[in-house]
Amino acid sequence: MARGVIALRLGGAQDLGDEGYELTITADSVRLVAARPAGLFRGMQTLRQLLPAGIEAEQSELSRGRVWSV
């Protein structure tokens, strides 16, 4: 996988169920795999929670051209 990539993929193990997912974070990429779309949604919510809360504020300094890490 290329550096700095956030990869979302359907086709994970069926035993993950409808909302399950596998989230793998390395020093240079993020990989989210789920069996169903609901799992990708849940995984993205988890990824959002790992970022600073200020990234969603319109006037935040964190939302302007900064590098974020998880």
mmCIF file of N, CA and C in Angstrom:
data_model
loop_
_atom_site.group_PDB
_atom_site.id
_atom_site.type_symbol
_atom_site.label_atom_id
_atom_site.label_comp_id
_atom_site.label_asym_id
_atom_site.label_seq_id
_atom_site.Cartn_x
_atom_site.Cartn_y
_atom_site.Cartn_z
ATOM 1 N N MET A 1 0.843 -1.175 0.000
ATOM 2 C CA MET A 1 0.000 0.000 0.000
ATOM 3 C C MET A 1 0.896 1.248 0.000
ATOM 4 N N ALA A 2 0.491 2.254 -0.724
ATOM 5 C CA ALA A 2 1.267 3.494 -0.816
ATOM 6 C C ALA A 2 1.238 4.259 0.503
ATOM 7 N N ARG A 3 2.256 5.078 0.721
ATOM 8 C CA ARG A 3 2.343 5.889 1.944
ATOM 9 C C ARG A 3 1.238 6.942 1.971
ATOM 10 N N GLY A 4 0.678 7.173 3.160
ATOM 11 C CA GLY A 4 -0.328 8.209 3.342
ATOM 12 C C GLY A 4 -1.711 7.849 2.853
ATOM 13 N N VAL A 5 -1.950 6.597 2.560
ATOM 14 C CA VAL A 5 -3.224 6.155 2.001
ATOM 15 C C VAL A 5 -4.197 5.763 3.102
ATOM 16 N N ILE A 6 -5.467 6.109 2.896
ATOM 17 C CA ILE A 6 -6.554 5.561 3.696
ATOM 18 C C ILE A 6 -7.347 4.677 2.751
ATOM 19 N N ALA A 7 -7.271 3.368 2.931
ATOM 20 C CA ALA A 7 -7.912 2.409 2.036
ATOM 21 C C ALA A 7 -9.162 1.847 2.692
ATOM 22 N N LEU A 8 -10.292 1.900 1.981
ATOM 23 C CA LEU A 8 -11.563 1.315 2.418
ATOM 24 C C LEU A 8 -11.880 0.170 1.476
ATOM 25 N N ARG A 9 -12.192 -1.003 2.049
ATOM 26 C CA ARG A 9 -12.421 -2.159 1.180
ATOM 27 C C ARG A 9 -13.555 -3.021 1.708
ATOM 28 N N LEU A 10 -14.474 -3.377 0.840
ATOM 29 C CA LEU A 10 -15.471 -4.391 1.146
ATOM 30 C C LEU A 10 -14.891 -5.741 0.761
ATOM 31 N N GLY A 11 -15.351 -6.789 1.398
ATOM 32 C CA GLY A 11 -14.868 -8.114 1.073
ATOM 33 C C GLY A 11 -14.154 -8.764 2.241
ATOM 34 N N GLY A 12 -14.355 -8.220 3.431
ATOM 35 C CA GLY A 12 -13.750 -8.805 4.622
ATOM 36 C C GLY A 12 -14.405 -10.129 4.976
ATOM 37 N N ALA A 13 -13.883 -10.763 5.981
ATOM 38 C CA ALA A 13 -14.403 -12.061 6.427
ATOM 39 C C ALA A 13 -15.882 -11.957 6.792
ATOM 40 N N GLN A 14 -16.658 -12.923 6.354
ATOM 41 C CA GLN A 14 -18.094 -12.923 6.632
ATOM 42 C C GLN A 14 -18.404 -13.007 8.119
ATOM 43 N N ASP A 15 -17.474 -13.568 8.901
ATOM 44 C CA ASP A 15 -17.735 -13.680 10.338
ATOM 45 C C ASP A 15 -17.661 -12.325 11.047
ATOM 46 N N LEU A 16 -17.305 -11.261 10.317
ATOM 47 C CA LEU A 16 -17.361 -9.916 10.882
ATOM 48 C C LEU A 16 -18.796 -9.455 11.074
ATOM 49 N N GLY A 17 -19.717 -10.082 10.359
ATOM 50 C CA GLY A 17 -21.128 -9.702 10.452
ATOM 51 C C GLY A 17 -21.414 -8.440 9.652
ATOM 52 N N ASP A 18 -22.641 -7.930 9.809
ATOM 53 C CA ASP A 18 -23.070 -6.773 9.029
ATOM 54 C C ASP A 18 -22.345 -5.487 9.406
ATOM 55 N N GLU A 19 -22.026 -5.305 10.688
ATOM 56 C CA GLU A 19 -21.448 -4.043 11.145
ATOM 57 C C GLU A 19 -19.998 -4.165 11.619
ATOM 58 N N GLY A 20 -19.413 -5.336 11.517
ATOM 59 C CA GLY A 20 -18.038 -5.523 11.961
ATOM 60 C C GLY A 20 -17.033 -5.021 10.942
ATOM 61 N N TYR A 21 -15.830 -4.762 11.399
ATOM 62 C CA TYR A 21 -14.772 -4.274 10.520
ATOM 63 C C TYR A 21 -13.416 -4.567 11.139
ATOM 64 N N GLU A 22 -12.388 -4.499 10.317
ATOM 65 C CA GLU A 22 -10.999 -4.591 10.763
ATOM 66 C C GLU A 22 -10.332 -3.260 10.417
ATOM 67 N N LEU A 23 -9.792 -2.587 11.411
ATOM 68 C CA LEU A 23 -9.115 -1.308 11.217
ATOM 69 C C LEU A 23 -7.647 -1.516 11.541
ATOM 70 N N THR A 24 -6.796 -1.295 10.557
ATOM 71 C CA THR A 24 -5.360 -1.454 10.729
ATOM 72 C C THR A 24 -4.694 -0.110 10.480
ATOM 73 N N ILE A 25 -3.982 0.381 11.487
ATOM 74 C CA ILE A 25 -3.295 1.658 11.379
ATOM 75 C C ILE A 25 -1.796 1.406 11.525
ATOM 76 N N THR A 26 -1.041 1.835 10.526
ATOM 77 C CA THR A 26 0.413 1.717 10.585
ATOM 78 C C THR A 26 1.001 3.126 10.569
ATOM 79 N N ALA A 27 2.301 3.220 10.605
ATOM 80 C CA ALA A 27 2.964 4.522 10.620
ATOM 81 C C ALA A 27 2.674 5.339 9.363
ATOM 82 N N ASP A 28 2.325 4.684 8.258
ATOM 83 C CA ASP A 28 2.147 5.430 7.016
ATOM 84 C C ASP A 28 0.843 5.175 6.274
ATOM 85 N N SER A 29 -0.093 4.429 6.864
ATOM 86 C CA SER A 29 -1.357 4.193 6.163
ATOM 87 C C SER A 29 -2.437 3.700 7.127
ATOM 88 N N VAL A 30 -3.672 3.727 6.622
ATOM 89 C CA VAL A 30 -4.828 3.220 7.362
ATOM 90 C C VAL A 30 -5.578 2.300 6.423
ATOM 91 N N ARG A 31 -5.956 1.130 6.926
ATOM 92 C CA ARG A 31 -6.719 0.171 6.120
ATOM 93 C C ARG A 31 -7.959 -0.223 6.889
ATOM 94 N N LEU A 32 -9.123 -0.094 6.245
ATOM 95 C CA LEU A 32 -10.397 -0.452 6.844
ATOM 96 C C LEU A 32 -11.074 -1.464 5.936
ATOM 97 N N VAL A 33 -11.343 -2.652 6.469
ATOM 98 C CA VAL A 33 -11.945 -3.732 5.697
ATOM 99 C C VAL A 33 -13.206 -4.189 6.413
ATOM 100 N N ALA A 34 -14.286 -4.379 5.664
ATOM 101 C CA ALA A 34 -15.548 -4.848 6.224
ATOM 102 C C ALA A 34 -16.220 -5.786 5.235
ATOM 103 N N ALA A 35 -17.108 -6.609 5.762
ATOM 104 C CA ALA A 35 -17.860 -7.513 4.900
ATOM 105 C C ALA A 35 -19.040 -6.800 4.240
ATOM 106 N N ARG A 36 -19.575 -5.773 4.911
ATOM 107 C CA ARG A 36 -20.763 -5.064 4.428
ATOM 108 C C ARG A 36 -20.562 -3.544 4.542
ATOM 109 N N PRO A 37 -21.327 -2.762 3.779
ATOM 110 C CA PRO A 37 -21.220 -1.304 3.859
ATOM 111 C C PRO A 37 -21.417 -0.744 5.272
ATOM 112 N N ALA A 38 -22.297 -1.330 6.053
ATOM 113 C CA ALA A 38 -22.511 -0.845 7.422
ATOM 114 C C ALA A 38 -21.231 -0.959 8.245
ATOM 115 N N GLY A 39 -20.432 -1.964 7.981
ATOM 116 C CA GLY A 39 -19.163 -2.121 8.671
ATOM 117 C C GLY A 39 -18.180 -1.013 8.311
ATOM 118 N N LEU A 40 -18.164 -0.632 7.022
ATOM 119 C CA LEU A 40 -17.307 0.484 6.621
ATOM 120 C C LEU A 40 -17.738 1.771 7.301
ATOM 121 N N PHE A 41 -19.044 1.970 7.396
ATOM 122 C CA PHE A 41 -19.554 3.159 8.080
ATOM 123 C C PHE A 41 -19.111 3.180 9.540
ATOM 124 N N ARG A 42 -19.289 2.058 10.229
ATOM 125 C CA ARG A 42 -18.894 1.983 11.647
ATOM 126 C C ARG A 42 -17.384 2.205 11.800
ATOM 127 N N GLY A 43 -16.615 1.635 10.916
ATOM 128 C CA GLY A 43 -15.165 1.802 10.975
ATOM 129 C C GLY A 43 -14.742 3.247 10.751
ATOM 130 N N MET A 44 -15.425 3.944 9.839
ATOM 131 C CA MET A 44 -15.114 5.353 9.609
ATOM 132 C C MET A 44 -15.455 6.189 10.837
ATOM 133 N N GLN A 45 -16.509 5.827 11.536
ATOM 134 C CA GLN A 45 -16.851 6.546 12.767
ATOM 135 C C GLN A 45 -15.745 6.361 13.805
ATOM 136 N N THR A 46 -15.209 5.158 13.895
ATOM 137 C CA THR A 46 -14.100 4.907 14.816
ATOM 138 C C THR A 46 -12.880 5.732 14.414
ATOM 139 N N LEU A 47 -12.577 5.768 13.131
ATOM 140 C CA LEU A 47 -11.433 6.544 12.655
ATOM 141 C C LEU A 47 -11.613 8.022 12.989
ATOM 142 N N ARG A 48 -12.799 8.552 12.796
ATOM 143 C CA ARG A 48 -13.077 9.951 13.159
ATOM 144 C C ARG A 48 -12.818 10.203 14.636
ATOM 145 N N GLN A 49 -13.183 9.246 15.475
ATOM 146 C CA GLN A 49 -13.011 9.402 16.921
ATOM 147 C C GLN A 49 -11.537 9.401 17.323
ATOM 148 N N LEU A 50 -10.686 8.866 16.489
ATOM 149 C CA LEU A 50 -9.257 8.843 16.778
ATOM 150 C C LEU A 50 -8.558 10.154 16.431
ATOM 151 N N LEU A 51 -9.233 11.001 15.674
ATOM 152 C CA LEU A 51 -8.672 12.296 15.291
ATOM 153 C C LEU A 51 -9.065 13.354 16.322
ATOM 154 N N PRO A 52 -8.317 14.464 16.390
ATOM 155 C CA PRO A 52 -8.672 15.531 17.334
ATOM 156 C C PRO A 52 -10.070 16.084 17.027
ATOM 157 N N ALA A 53 -10.845 16.388 18.057
ATOM 158 C CA ALA A 53 -12.209 16.888 17.870
ATOM 159 C C ALA A 53 -12.238 18.178 17.065
ATOM 160 N N GLY A 54 -11.203 18.995 17.178
ATOM 161 C CA GLY A 54 -11.165 20.275 16.493
ATOM 162 C C GLY A 54 -11.162 20.210 14.981
ATOM 163 N N ILE A 55 -10.909 19.064 14.391
ATOM 164 C CA ILE A 55 -10.874 19.005 12.922
ATOM 165 C C ILE A 55 -12.246 19.254 12.309
ATOM 166 N N GLU A 56 -13.312 19.091 13.089
ATOM 167 C CA GLU A 56 -14.655 19.296 12.559
ATOM 168 C C GLU A 56 -15.200 20.693 12.834
ATOM 169 N N ALA A 57 -14.492 21.500 13.593
ATOM 170 C CA ALA A 57 -14.936 22.859 13.873
ATOM 171 C C ALA A 57 -14.555 23.773 12.709
ATOM 172 N N GLU A 58 -15.476 24.571 12.241
ATOM 173 C CA GLU A 58 -15.222 25.432 11.087
ATOM 174 C C GLU A 58 -14.106 26.440 11.340
ATOM 175 N N GLN A 59 -13.989 26.963 12.539
ATOM 176 C CA GLN A 59 -13.013 27.994 12.838
ATOM 177 C C GLN A 59 -11.756 27.457 13.518
ATOM 178 N N SER A 60 -11.610 26.163 13.584
ATOM 179 C CA SER A 60 -10.486 25.566 14.294
ATOM 180 C C SER A 60 -9.180 25.724 13.535
ATOM 181 N N GLU A 61 -8.120 25.989 14.263
ATOM 182 C CA GLU A 61 -6.784 26.001 13.659
ATOM 183 C C GLU A 61 -6.406 24.604 13.183
ATOM 184 N N LEU A 62 -6.971 23.578 13.800
ATOM 185 C CA LEU A 62 -6.649 22.207 13.402
ATOM 186 C C LEU A 62 -7.189 21.876 12.015
ATOM 187 N N SER A 63 -8.189 22.598 11.560
ATOM 188 C CA SER A 63 -8.792 22.262 10.268
ATOM 189 C C SER A 63 -8.107 22.946 9.081
ATOM 190 N N ARG A 64 -7.075 23.726 9.337
ATOM 191 C CA ARG A 64 -6.429 24.490 8.255
ATOM 192 C C ARG A 64 -5.031 23.969 7.943
ATOM 193 N N GLY A 65 -4.929 23.067 6.980
ATOM 194 C CA GLY A 65 -3.651 22.644 6.458
ATOM 195 C C GLY A 65 -2.698 21.976 7.439
ATOM 196 N N ARG A 66 -3.203 21.362 8.458
ATOM 197 C CA ARG A 66 -2.358 20.693 9.445
ATOM 198 C C ARG A 66 -2.235 19.216 9.114
ATOM 199 N N VAL A 67 -1.229 18.597 9.665
ATOM 200 C CA VAL A 67 -1.071 17.152 9.542
ATOM 201 C C VAL A 67 -1.665 16.528 10.797
ATOM 202 N N TRP A 68 -2.533 15.559 10.619
ATOM 203 C CA TRP A 68 -3.166 14.871 11.739
ATOM 204 C C TRP A 68 -2.613 13.467 11.829
ATOM 205 N N SER A 69 -2.543 12.935 13.010
ATOM 206 C CA SER A 69 -2.109 11.544 13.155
ATOM 207 C C SER A 69 -3.095 10.800 14.029
ATOM 208 N N VAL A 70 -3.210 9.513 13.773
ATOM 209 C CA VAL A 70 -4.076 8.632 14.564
ATOM 210 C C VAL A 70 -3.212 7.555 15.188
#
